CSV table of C-alpha atoms and ligand atoms in Angstrom, one decimal:
chain,number,residue,atom,x,y,z
A,1,MET,CA,-53.5,44.5,122.4
A,2,ASP,CA,-50.5,43.0,124.2
A,3,LYS,CA,-51.0,39.9,122.2
A,4,TYR,CA,-50.0,41.8,119.0
A,5,PHE,CA,-46.8,43.1,120.7
A,6,LYS,CA,-45.7,39.6,121.3
A,7,LYS,CA,-44.9,39.3,117.6
A,8,LEU,CA,-42.6,42.3,117.7
A,9,PRO,CA,-38.8,42.0,118.0
A,10,GLN,CA,-37.8,42.2,121.7
A,11,GLU,CA,-36.0,45.5,121.0
A,12,LEU,CA,-39.2,47.2,119.7
A,13,ARG,CA,-41.3,45.9,122.6
A,14,GLU,CA,-38.8,47.5,125.0
A,15,ILE,CA,-39.1,50.8,123.0
A,16,ILE,CA,-42.9,50.7,123.4
A,17,ARG,CA,-42.5,50.1,127.1
A,18,GLN,CA,-40.1,53.0,127.4
A,19,ALA,CA,-42.3,55.2,125.2
A,20,CYS,CA,-45.3,54.6,127.6
A,21,TRP,CA,-43.0,55.7,130.5
A,22,VAL,CA,-41.9,58.9,128.7
A,23,SER,CA,-45.5,59.6,127.8
A,24,GLN,CA,-46.5,59.4,131.4
A,25,LYS,CA,-43.6,61.5,132.7
A,26,THR,CA,-43.9,64.3,130.0
A,27,ARG,CA,-47.7,64.2,130.1
A,28,MET,CA,-47.7,64.0,126.3
A,29,PRO,CA,-50.1,61.4,125.0
A,30,ALA,CA,-48.3,59.0,122.6
A,31,TYR,CA,-49.8,56.7,120.0
A,32,LEU,CA,-48.7,54.0,117.7
A,33,VAL,CA,-50.1,54.9,114.3
A,34,GLY,CA,-50.2,54.2,110.5
A,35,GLY,CA,-48.7,51.3,108.7
A,36,CYS,CA,-47.0,49.8,111.8
A,37,LEU,CA,-50.3,49.5,113.7
A,38,ARG,CA,-51.9,48.1,110.5
A,39,ASP,CA,-49.2,45.5,110.2
A,40,LEU,CA,-49.3,44.7,113.9
A,41,ILE,CA,-53.0,43.9,113.7
A,42,LEU,CA,-52.4,41.9,110.5
A,43,GLY,CA,-49.5,40.0,112.1
A,44,VAL,CA,-47.2,41.2,109.3
A,45,LYS,CA,-43.5,41.9,110.0
A,46,ASN,CA,-42.7,45.6,110.1
A,47,LEU,CA,-39.4,46.8,111.4
A,48,ASP,CA,-40.4,50.5,111.7
A,49,LEU,CA,-42.5,52.0,114.5
A,50,ASP,CA,-44.5,55.2,113.9
A,51,ILE,CA,-45.3,57.1,117.0
A,52,THR,CA,-47.2,60.3,117.0
A,53,ILE,CA,-47.4,62.7,120.0
A,54,GLU,CA,-50.0,65.2,121.2
A,55,GLY,CA,-47.6,67.9,122.3
A,56,SER,CA,-44.1,67.9,120.8
A,57,GLY,CA,-42.7,65.0,118.9
A,58,ILE,CA,-39.2,66.5,119.1
A,59,ILE,CA,-39.2,67.0,122.9
A,60,PHE,CA,-40.6,63.5,123.3
A,61,SER,CA,-38.0,62.0,121.0
A,62,ARG,CA,-35.2,63.6,123.0
A,63,HIS,CA,-36.5,62.1,126.3
A,64,LEU,CA,-36.9,58.7,124.6
A,65,ALA,CA,-33.5,58.7,122.9
A,66,GLN,CA,-31.9,59.5,126.3
A,67,LYS,CA,-33.8,56.8,128.0
A,68,ILE,CA,-32.9,54.1,125.6
A,69,ARG,CA,-29.5,55.6,124.6
A,70,SER,CA,-30.2,55.5,120.9
A,71,LYS,CA,-29.0,57.6,118.0
A,72,LEU,CA,-31.5,60.4,117.3
A,73,ILE,CA,-31.9,62.4,114.1
A,74,ILE,CA,-34.1,65.5,114.3
A,75,HIS,CA,-35.9,67.0,111.3
A,76,GLU,CA,-36.5,70.4,112.8
A,77,ARG,CA,-38.3,71.7,109.7
A,78,PHE,CA,-40.9,68.9,109.8
A,79,GLY,CA,-41.2,68.7,113.6
A,80,THR,CA,-40.3,65.0,113.4
A,81,ALA,CA,-37.5,62.8,114.6
A,82,THR,CA,-36.1,59.3,114.0
A,83,LEU,CA,-34.5,57.0,116.5
A,84,ILE,CA,-32.0,54.6,114.8
A,85,LEU,CA,-31.7,51.3,116.6
A,86,SER,CA,-29.6,48.3,115.8
A,87,ASN,CA,-30.7,45.5,113.4
A,88,ASN,CA,-32.2,48.0,110.9
A,89,LEU,CA,-34.9,48.9,113.4
A,90,LYS,CA,-36.2,52.5,113.3
A,91,VAL,CA,-38.7,54.6,115.2
A,92,ASP,CA,-40.3,57.7,113.6
A,93,ILE,CA,-41.7,60.2,116.0
A,94,ALA,CA,-44.0,63.0,114.8
A,95,THR,CA,-46.4,65.5,116.4
A,96,THR,CA,-50.1,65.2,115.7
A,97,ARG,CA,-51.1,67.6,112.9
A,98,GLN,CA,-53.8,68.6,110.5
A,99,GLU,CA,-53.4,69.2,106.8
A,100,ARG,CA,-55.2,71.4,104.3
A,101,TYR,CA,-54.8,71.2,100.5
A,102,PRO,CA,-54.8,74.7,99.0
A,103,HIS,CA,-55.7,73.1,95.6
A,104,PHE,CA,-55.7,69.6,94.1
A,105,ALA,CA,-52.4,67.8,93.9
A,106,ALA,CA,-50.6,70.6,95.8
A,107,LEU,CA,-48.4,70.1,98.9
A,108,PRO,CA,-50.6,70.4,102.0
A,109,GLU,CA,-50.4,73.2,104.4
A,110,VAL,CA,-49.7,71.7,107.8
A,111,LYS,CA,-50.4,72.9,111.3
A,112,PRO,CA,-50.6,71.2,114.7
A,113,GLY,CA,-53.8,69.4,115.4
A,114,SER,CA,-55.5,66.8,117.6
A,115,LEU,CA,-55.1,63.0,117.2
A,116,LYS,CA,-58.5,62.9,115.4
A,117,GLU,CA,-57.3,65.5,112.9
A,118,ASP,CA,-54.1,63.6,112.4
A,119,LEU,CA,-56.0,60.5,111.6
A,120,LYS,CA,-58.3,62.4,109.3
A,121,ARG,CA,-55.4,63.5,107.0
A,122,ARG,CA,-54.4,60.0,106.3
A,123,ASP,CA,-54.8,58.0,103.1
A,124,PHE,CA,-56.9,54.9,103.9
A,125,THR,CA,-59.0,53.6,106.7
A,126,ILE,CA,-56.5,50.8,107.4
A,127,ASN,CA,-53.8,53.4,107.9
A,128,ALA,CA,-55.9,55.7,110.0
A,129,MET,CA,-55.9,54.0,113.3
A,130,ALA,CA,-54.0,54.8,116.5
A,131,LEU,CA,-53.1,52.8,119.6
A,132,SER,CA,-52.7,54.8,122.8
A,133,LEU,CA,-49.5,54.2,124.6
A,134,ALA,CA,-51.0,55.4,127.9
A,135,ALA,CA,-49.6,53.5,130.9
A,136,ASP,CA,-53.0,52.0,131.8
A,137,LYS,CA,-53.6,48.5,130.6
A,138,SER,CA,-56.7,49.4,128.5
A,139,LYS,CA,-54.6,50.1,125.3
A,140,LYS,CA,-57.6,50.5,123.0
A,141,ILE,CA,-57.4,51.0,119.3
A,142,ILE,CA,-58.8,54.4,118.2
A,143,ASP,CA,-60.4,53.7,114.9
A,144,PRO,CA,-62.8,56.5,113.8
A,145,PHE,CA,-63.1,55.4,110.2
A,146,GLY,CA,-63.6,51.6,110.5
A,147,GLY,CA,-60.1,50.5,109.7
A,148,GLN,CA,-60.3,47.3,111.7
A,149,ASN,CA,-63.4,46.3,109.9
A,150,ASP,CA,-61.8,47.0,106.5
A,151,LEU,CA,-58.7,45.0,107.5
A,152,VAL,CA,-60.9,42.0,108.3
A,153,SER,CA,-62.9,42.4,105.1
A,154,GLY,CA,-59.8,43.1,103.0
A,155,ARG,CA,-60.8,46.6,101.7
A,156,ILE,CA,-58.9,49.7,100.7
A,157,ARG,CA,-61.1,52.7,101.4
A,158,VAL,CA,-60.4,56.4,101.4
A,159,LEU,CA,-61.6,58.6,104.2
A,160,HIS,CA,-63.4,61.2,102.0
A,161,ASP,CA,-64.4,61.8,98.4
A,162,LEU,CA,-61.6,64.3,97.5
A,163,SER,CA,-58.8,62.1,98.9
A,164,PHE,CA,-57.3,61.2,95.5
A,165,LYS,CA,-57.7,64.7,94.1
A,166,ASP,CA,-56.0,66.3,97.1
A,167,ASP,CA,-53.1,63.9,96.8
A,168,PRO,CA,-53.0,61.7,93.7
A,169,THR,CA,-50.0,59.8,94.9
A,170,ARG,CA,-52.6,57.9,96.9
A,171,ILE,CA,-53.7,56.3,93.6
A,172,LEU,CA,-50.3,54.5,93.5
A,173,ARG,CA,-50.5,53.7,97.2
A,174,ALA,CA,-54.0,52.2,96.9
A,175,VAL,CA,-52.9,49.8,94.2
A,176,ARG,CA,-49.7,49.0,96.1
A,177,PHE,CA,-51.5,48.1,99.3
A,178,SER,CA,-54.3,46.3,97.5
A,179,GLN,CA,-51.7,44.1,95.7
A,180,ARG,CA,-49.5,43.6,98.8
A,181,PHE,CA,-52.3,42.4,101.0
A,182,GLY,CA,-54.5,40.9,98.4
A,183,PHE,CA,-57.2,43.5,99.3
A,184,LYS,CA,-60.0,44.9,97.0
A,185,ILE,CA,-60.2,48.6,96.4
A,186,GLU,CA,-63.7,49.3,97.7
A,187,PRO,CA,-66.1,50.2,94.8
A,188,LYS,CA,-66.7,53.8,95.6
A,189,THR,CA,-63.0,54.3,96.3
A,190,LEU,CA,-62.2,52.7,92.9
A,191,LEU,CA,-64.7,55.1,91.2
A,192,LEU,CA,-63.0,58.1,92.9
A,193,LEU,CA,-59.6,56.8,91.9
A,194,LYS,CA,-60.6,56.5,88.3
A,195,GLU,CA,-62.2,59.9,88.3
A,196,ALA,CA,-58.9,61.4,89.6
A,197,ILE,CA,-56.9,59.6,86.8
A,198,ALA,CA,-59.4,60.7,84.2
A,199,ASP,CA,-59.0,64.3,85.4
A,200,GLY,CA,-55.3,64.1,84.7
A,201,LEU,CA,-54.4,64.7,88.3
A,202,LEU,CA,-51.4,62.4,88.3
A,203,ASN,CA,-49.6,64.8,85.9
A,204,LYS,CA,-50.2,67.7,88.3
A,205,VAL,CA,-48.2,66.3,91.2
A,206,ASN,CA,-44.6,67.3,91.7
A,207,PRO,CA,-42.7,64.5,89.6
A,208,HIS,CA,-40.3,63.9,92.5
A,209,ARG,CA,-43.2,62.8,94.7
A,210,MET,CA,-44.4,60.5,92.0
A,211,ARG,CA,-40.9,59.1,91.6
A,212,ASP,CA,-40.8,58.2,95.4
A,213,GLU,CA,-44.1,56.4,95.1
A,214,LEU,CA,-43.0,54.6,91.9
A,215,ILE,CA,-39.8,53.4,93.7
A,216,LEU,CA,-42.0,52.0,96.5
A,217,ILE,CA,-44.0,50.2,93.8
A,218,LEU,CA,-40.9,48.7,92.2
A,219,LYS,CA,-39.6,47.6,95.6
A,220,GLU,CA,-42.7,45.5,96.3
A,221,GLN,CA,-42.4,41.7,96.0
A,222,HIS,CA,-44.2,41.4,92.7
A,223,PRO,CA,-43.6,44.7,90.9
A,224,PHE,CA,-45.0,43.6,87.5
A,225,ARG,CA,-48.4,42.8,89.0
A,226,LEU,CA,-48.6,46.4,90.2
A,227,ILE,CA,-47.4,47.8,87.0
A,228,LYS,CA,-49.9,45.8,85.1
A,229,ALA,CA,-52.7,47.0,87.4
A,230,LEU,CA,-51.6,50.6,87.2
A,231,ASN,CA,-51.3,50.4,83.4
A,232,HIS,CA,-54.8,48.9,83.2
A,233,LEU,CA,-56.1,51.9,85.1
A,234,GLY,CA,-54.3,54.3,82.8
A,235,ALA,CA,-52.2,55.5,85.8
A,236,LEU,CA,-48.7,55.2,84.2
A,237,SER,CA,-49.0,58.1,81.8
A,238,PHE,CA,-47.2,60.3,84.4
A,239,ILE,CA,-44.1,58.5,83.3
A,240,SER,CA,-44.7,58.8,79.6
A,241,ALA,CA,-47.7,58.6,77.2
A,242,GLN,CA,-45.5,56.4,75.0
A,243,LEU,CA,-44.9,53.7,77.6
A,244,LYS,CA,-45.8,50.3,76.3
A,245,ILE,CA,-46.5,47.5,78.8
A,246,ASP,CA,-46.9,44.1,77.0
A,247,ARG,CA,-45.9,40.5,77.1
A,248,ALA,CA,-42.3,41.4,76.4
A,249,THR,CA,-42.3,43.7,79.4
A,250,ARG,CA,-43.7,40.9,81.5
A,251,GLY,CA,-41.0,38.5,80.2
A,252,LEU,CA,-38.3,41.0,81.0
A,253,PHE,CA,-39.6,41.6,84.6
A,254,LEU,CA,-39.7,37.9,85.2
A,255,SER,CA,-36.2,37.4,83.7
A,256,VAL,CA,-34.8,40.2,85.8
A,257,ALA,CA,-36.5,38.8,88.9
A,258,LYS,CA,-34.7,35.5,88.3
A,259,GLU,CA,-31.3,37.2,87.9
A,260,ILE,CA,-31.8,39.2,91.0
A,261,ALA,CA,-32.7,36.1,93.0
A,262,TRP,CA,-29.6,34.3,91.6
A,263,PHE,CA,-27.3,37.2,92.5
A,264,ILE,CA,-28.7,37.5,96.1
A,265,LYS,CA,-28.5,33.8,96.7
A,266,ASN,CA,-25.0,33.3,95.4
A,267,PHE,CA,-23.3,36.5,96.4
A,268,PRO,CA,-24.9,37.5,99.7
A,269,ALA,CA,-21.8,39.4,100.9
A,270,ARG,CA,-21.8,41.8,97.9
A,271,ARG,CA,-23.4,45.2,98.2
A,272,GLN,CA,-27.2,45.4,98.3
A,273,LEU,CA,-28.7,45.8,94.8
A,274,ASP,CA,-31.0,48.7,93.8
A,275,SER,CA,-33.5,46.2,92.4
A,276,TRP,CA,-36.0,49.0,91.8
A,277,LEU,CA,-33.6,50.7,89.4
A,278,ILE,CA,-33.3,47.4,87.5
A,279,TYR,CA,-37.1,47.2,87.2
A,280,PHE,CA,-37.4,50.8,86.3
A,281,THR,CA,-34.9,50.4,83.4
A,282,VAL,CA,-36.9,47.4,82.2
A,283,LEU,CA,-40.1,49.4,82.4
A,284,LEU,CA,-38.8,52.0,80.0
A,285,GLU,CA,-37.5,49.4,77.6
A,286,SER,CA,-40.0,50.4,74.8
A,287,LEU,CA,-38.7,54.0,74.7
A,288,THR,CA,-35.8,55.6,72.9
A,289,LEU,CA,-32.7,56.8,74.7
A,290,PRO,CA,-33.6,60.5,74.3
A,291,GLN,CA,-37.1,59.8,75.7
A,292,ILE,CA,-35.6,57.9,78.6
A,293,LYS,CA,-33.2,60.8,79.4
A,294,ILE,CA,-36.1,63.3,79.5
A,295,ILE,CA,-38.1,61.0,82.0
A,296,VAL,CA,-35.0,60.5,84.2
A,297,ASN,CA,-34.5,64.2,84.4
A,298,ARG,CA,-38.1,65.1,85.0
A,299,LEU,CA,-38.4,62.5,87.8
A,300,GLY,CA,-35.1,63.8,89.3
A,301,LEU,CA,-33.2,60.5,89.4
A,302,ARG,CA,-29.6,60.9,90.8
A,303,LYS,CA,-26.7,61.1,88.4
A,304,GLY,CA,-25.4,57.6,89.5
A,305,GLU,CA,-28.8,56.1,88.9
A,306,GLU,CA,-29.0,57.6,85.4
A,307,LYS,CA,-25.5,56.4,84.6
A,308,ARG,CA,-26.3,52.8,85.5
A,309,MET,CA,-29.4,52.9,83.3
A,310,ILE,CA,-27.7,54.4,80.3
A,311,SER,CA,-24.7,52.1,80.5
A,312,TYR,CA,-27.2,49.2,80.1
A,313,TYR,CA,-28.6,50.6,76.9
A,314,GLN,CA,-25.0,51.2,75.6
A,315,GLY,CA,-23.8,47.8,76.9
A,316,ARG,CA,-26.5,45.9,75.1
A,317,ARG,CA,-25.1,47.0,71.8
A,318,LYS,CA,-21.4,47.0,72.7
A,319,ILE,CA,-20.9,44.2,75.2
A,320,ILE,CA,-23.4,41.4,74.5
A,321,PRO,CA,-22.1,40.8,71.0
A,322,VAL,CA,-18.5,40.6,72.1
A,323,LEU,CA,-19.2,38.3,75.1
A,324,SER,CA,-21.5,36.0,73.1
A,325,LYS,CA,-18.5,34.6,71.3
A,326,LYS,CA,-16.7,31.4,72.2
A,327,GLN,CA,-13.4,31.7,74.0
A,328,VAL,CA,-13.1,35.3,75.1
A,329,ALA,CA,-10.0,36.0,77.1
A,330,PRO,CA,-10.5,36.6,80.9
A,331,GLU,CA,-8.9,40.0,80.6
A,332,LYS,CA,-11.4,41.0,77.9
A,333,ILE,CA,-14.3,39.9,80.2
A,334,PHE,CA,-12.8,41.8,83.1
A,335,SER,CA,-12.2,45.0,81.1
A,336,LEU,CA,-15.7,45.0,79.8
A,337,LEU,CA,-17.6,44.1,82.9
A,338,GLU,CA,-15.5,45.5,85.8
A,339,PRO,CA,-16.4,49.2,85.1
A,340,LEU,CA,-20.2,48.3,85.1
A,341,SER,CA,-22.5,48.3,88.1
A,342,TYR,CA,-24.1,45.1,89.3
A,343,GLU,CA,-27.5,46.5,88.3
A,344,THR,CA,-26.2,47.0,84.7
A,345,ILE,CA,-24.7,43.5,84.5
A,346,ILE,CA,-27.9,42.0,85.8
A,347,LEU,CA,-29.9,43.8,83.2
A,348,LEU,CA,-27.6,42.6,80.5
A,349,SER,CA,-27.8,39.1,81.7
A,350,ALA,CA,-31.6,39.2,81.8
A,351,THR,CA,-31.8,40.4,78.2
A,352,SER,CA,-29.5,37.8,76.7
A,353,GLN,CA,-30.0,34.0,76.5
A,354,ASN,CA,-26.6,33.4,75.0
A,355,LYS,CA,-24.9,30.5,76.8
A,356,ASN,CA,-21.4,31.9,76.4
A,357,PHE,CA,-22.4,35.2,77.7
A,358,LYS,CA,-24.1,33.7,80.8
A,359,LYS,CA,-21.0,31.6,81.5
A,360,TYR,CA,-18.7,34.7,81.3
A,361,LEU,CA,-21.0,36.6,83.6
A,362,LYS,CA,-20.8,33.7,86.1
A,363,ASP,CA,-17.0,33.6,85.9
A,364,PHE,CA,-16.9,37.3,86.3
A,365,PHE,CA,-18.9,37.3,89.5
A,366,GLU,CA,-17.2,34.2,90.9
A,367,ILE,CA,-13.6,34.9,90.0
A,368,TYR,CA,-12.7,38.2,88.4
A,369,ASN,CA,-14.9,40.8,90.0
A,370,GLY,CA,-12.8,43.1,92.2
A,371,MET,CA,-9.5,41.6,91.3
A,372,ARG,CA,-6.6,44.0,92.0
A,373,LEU,CA,-2.9,43.7,91.7
A,374,CYS,CA,-0.8,43.6,94.8
A,375,ILE,CA,2.2,45.3,93.2
A,376,SER,CA,2.4,49.0,92.5
A,377,GLY,CA,4.5,51.5,90.5
A,378,HIS,CA,6.8,51.6,93.5
A,379,ASP,CA,7.9,48.0,92.7
A,380,LEU,CA,8.5,48.7,89.1
A,381,GLY,CA,10.5,51.8,90.1
A,382,GLY,CA,12.6,49.6,92.3
A,383,LEU,CA,13.5,47.5,89.3
A,384,GLY,CA,14.7,50.6,87.5
A,385,VAL,CA,11.7,51.0,85.2
A,386,LEU,CA,10.9,54.7,84.5
A,387,PRO,CA,7.3,55.9,84.9
A,388,GLY,CA,5.6,56.0,81.5
A,389,PRO,CA,3.6,53.8,79.1
A,390,GLU,CA,5.8,50.8,80.0
A,391,TYR,CA,4.2,50.7,83.4
A,392,GLN,CA,0.7,50.2,81.9
A,393,LYS,CA,1.9,47.5,79.6
A,394,ILE,CA,3.5,45.5,82.4
A,395,PHE,CA,0.5,46.0,84.7
A,396,ALA,CA,-1.8,44.7,81.9
A,397,LYS,CA,0.3,41.6,81.5
A,398,VAL,CA,0.4,40.9,85.2
A,399,LEU,CA,-3.4,41.4,85.5
A,400,ALA,CA,-4.0,39.1,82.6
A,401,ALA,CA,-1.8,36.5,84.3
A,402,LYS,CA,-3.7,36.9,87.5
A,403,LEU,CA,-7.1,36.6,85.8
A,404,ASN,CA,-5.8,33.4,84.2
A,405,GLY,CA,-4.7,32.1,87.6
A,406,GLN,CA,-1.0,32.1,86.7
A,407,VAL,CA,-0.1,34.5,89.5
A,408,ARG,CA,-2.0,34.6,92.8
A,409,ASN,CA,-0.2,36.8,95.3
A,410,ARG,CA,2.3,39.6,95.7
A,411,GLN,CA,5.3,37.2,95.6
A,412,THR,CA,4.3,35.6,92.3
A,413,GLU,CA,3.4,39.0,90.9
A,414,LEU,CA,6.9,40.3,91.8
A,415,ALA,CA,8.5,37.3,90.2
A,416,LEU,CA,6.6,37.9,87.0
A,417,ILE,CA,7.4,41.6,86.8
A,418,LYS,CA,11.1,40.7,87.3
A,419,ARG,CA,10.8,38.3,84.4
A,420,LEU,CA,9.1,40.9,82.2
A,421,VAL,CA,11.5,43.6,83.1
A,422,TYR,CA,14.6,41.5,82.6
A,423,LYS,CA,12.9,39.6,79.7
A,424,THR,CA,14.2,36.3,81.2
B,1,ATP,P1,-45.3,50.7,104.2
B,1,ATP,O1,-45.6,49.4,104.9
B,1,ATP,O2,-45.2,50.6,102.7
B,1,ATP,O3,-44.1,51.4,104.8
B,1,ATP,P2,-46.9,52.7,105.5
B,1,ATP,O4,-48.4,52.7,105.7
B,1,ATP,O5,-46.1,52.5,106.7
B,1,ATP,O6,-46.6,51.6,104.4
B,1,ATP,P3,-45.6,55.2,105.0
B,1,ATP,O7,-45.4,55.8,103.6
B,1,ATP,O8,-44.4,54.9,105.8
B,1,ATP,O9,-46.6,54.0,104.7
B,1,ATP,O10,-46.5,56.2,105.7
B,1,ATP,C1,-46.9,56.1,107.1
B,1,ATP,C2,-48.3,56.5,107.3
B,1,ATP,O11,-48.5,57.9,106.9
B,1,ATP,C3,-49.3,55.8,106.5
B,1,ATP,O12,-49.7,54.6,107.1
B,1,ATP,C4,-50.5,56.7,106.4
B,1,ATP,O13,-51.2,56.8,107.5
B,1,ATP,C5,-49.7,58.1,106.3
B,1,ATP,N1,-49.5,58.5,104.9
B,1,ATP,C6,-48.4,58.2,104.1
B,1,ATP,N2,-48.5,58.8,102.9
B,1,ATP,C7,-49.7,59.4,102.9
B,1,ATP,C8,-50.4,60.1,101.9
B,1,ATP,N3,-49.9,60.3,100.7
B,1,ATP,N4,-51.6,60.6,102.2
B,1,ATP,C9,-52.1,60.4,103.5
B,1,ATP,N5,-51.5,59.7,104.4
B,1,ATP,C10,-50.3,59.2,104.2
């Protein structure tokens, strides 16, 4: 197994070494489990480690955090903990548990269990393996459901016949993993998946859980492929029965993908985009604004997320026509685009092919975005101007001059306000 560890970042290899040590000292068996073990075997990059403990994950995590001097977040209610390392690396630590579903699509009842029981509660064979972190060198993979075999054959397979009915979010997960790894959903699993969809179970899950899985879908590398596959299976009706996925949707997804890539390439220092939100907005394109608001509420999107989506629909009507004209003044471009989020602007850009509009957007990102004045009301007060509407007029003139490149710094801004105040 050590050959797999070689592919891990040095920092994670060190954590595994220390976790072996803590496991021995505390006499709590520790295992690497789930997606991180799957990716390790596949040789796929994964910056998260999932460790599960027979004993107490929380006690184990305290020992480990102390040993490696890392930040520790404990989720007392769930009996889990997260170690936060540098470079975006993260270690999740849990206690082995068993789960029982009181009825289909419900949240499971959880109680402590053995490793075997912990693996049995998982979604697919490829995610239901464990690697013992015992100090001896044997480090064998515990694979009760044939996960290694399915990894080699490229198969997504559930562990039992009721899996999708117990937890229908696994329907989205099955499609996600199958697309990500280019795996086939094994025939019987596909039958069970379709049966759960036909029974309407996706609509019985708490919508917030569905939202979380949908976001993961939209964060994948090729979200449209997944959307298409899910639509084909009839698995998107939990969003809306009116949802229409067609060639226009495909075109928009592709166009948005291009805009996102352009933005990331050209402005790497700006804040990270919520690309999933952009794709989600595009996904709902065929619906009316009131329908969209109902979906957004039901799925429990945050206020800020809703605002960014809605401002796109409004901006399409109000902003694109104005910025499609020739020779729009920089202050107009600034005043229309500066209040919008990057996500909204990218959406607007993806929906318009107008050359003028594209050019203004480029200018906005490259020159105007974030432009602020160096002077303040204090400077105007110093020149004897009394606070009131005159302030706003002068500031607007200075900002326009700055956007036009006529003033560049505090000194030239001060010179301009003097000229404006004394009308020289
Ligand atoms: P990713 O690479 O997308 O993060 P992952 O497999 O690591 O995939 P997580 O959502 O982080 O997925 O979950 C970690 C592990 O927990 C999974 O590998 C799986 O074993 C288990 N798991 C997660 N969600 C479910 C579920 N709905 N039903 C059963 N087991 C689940």
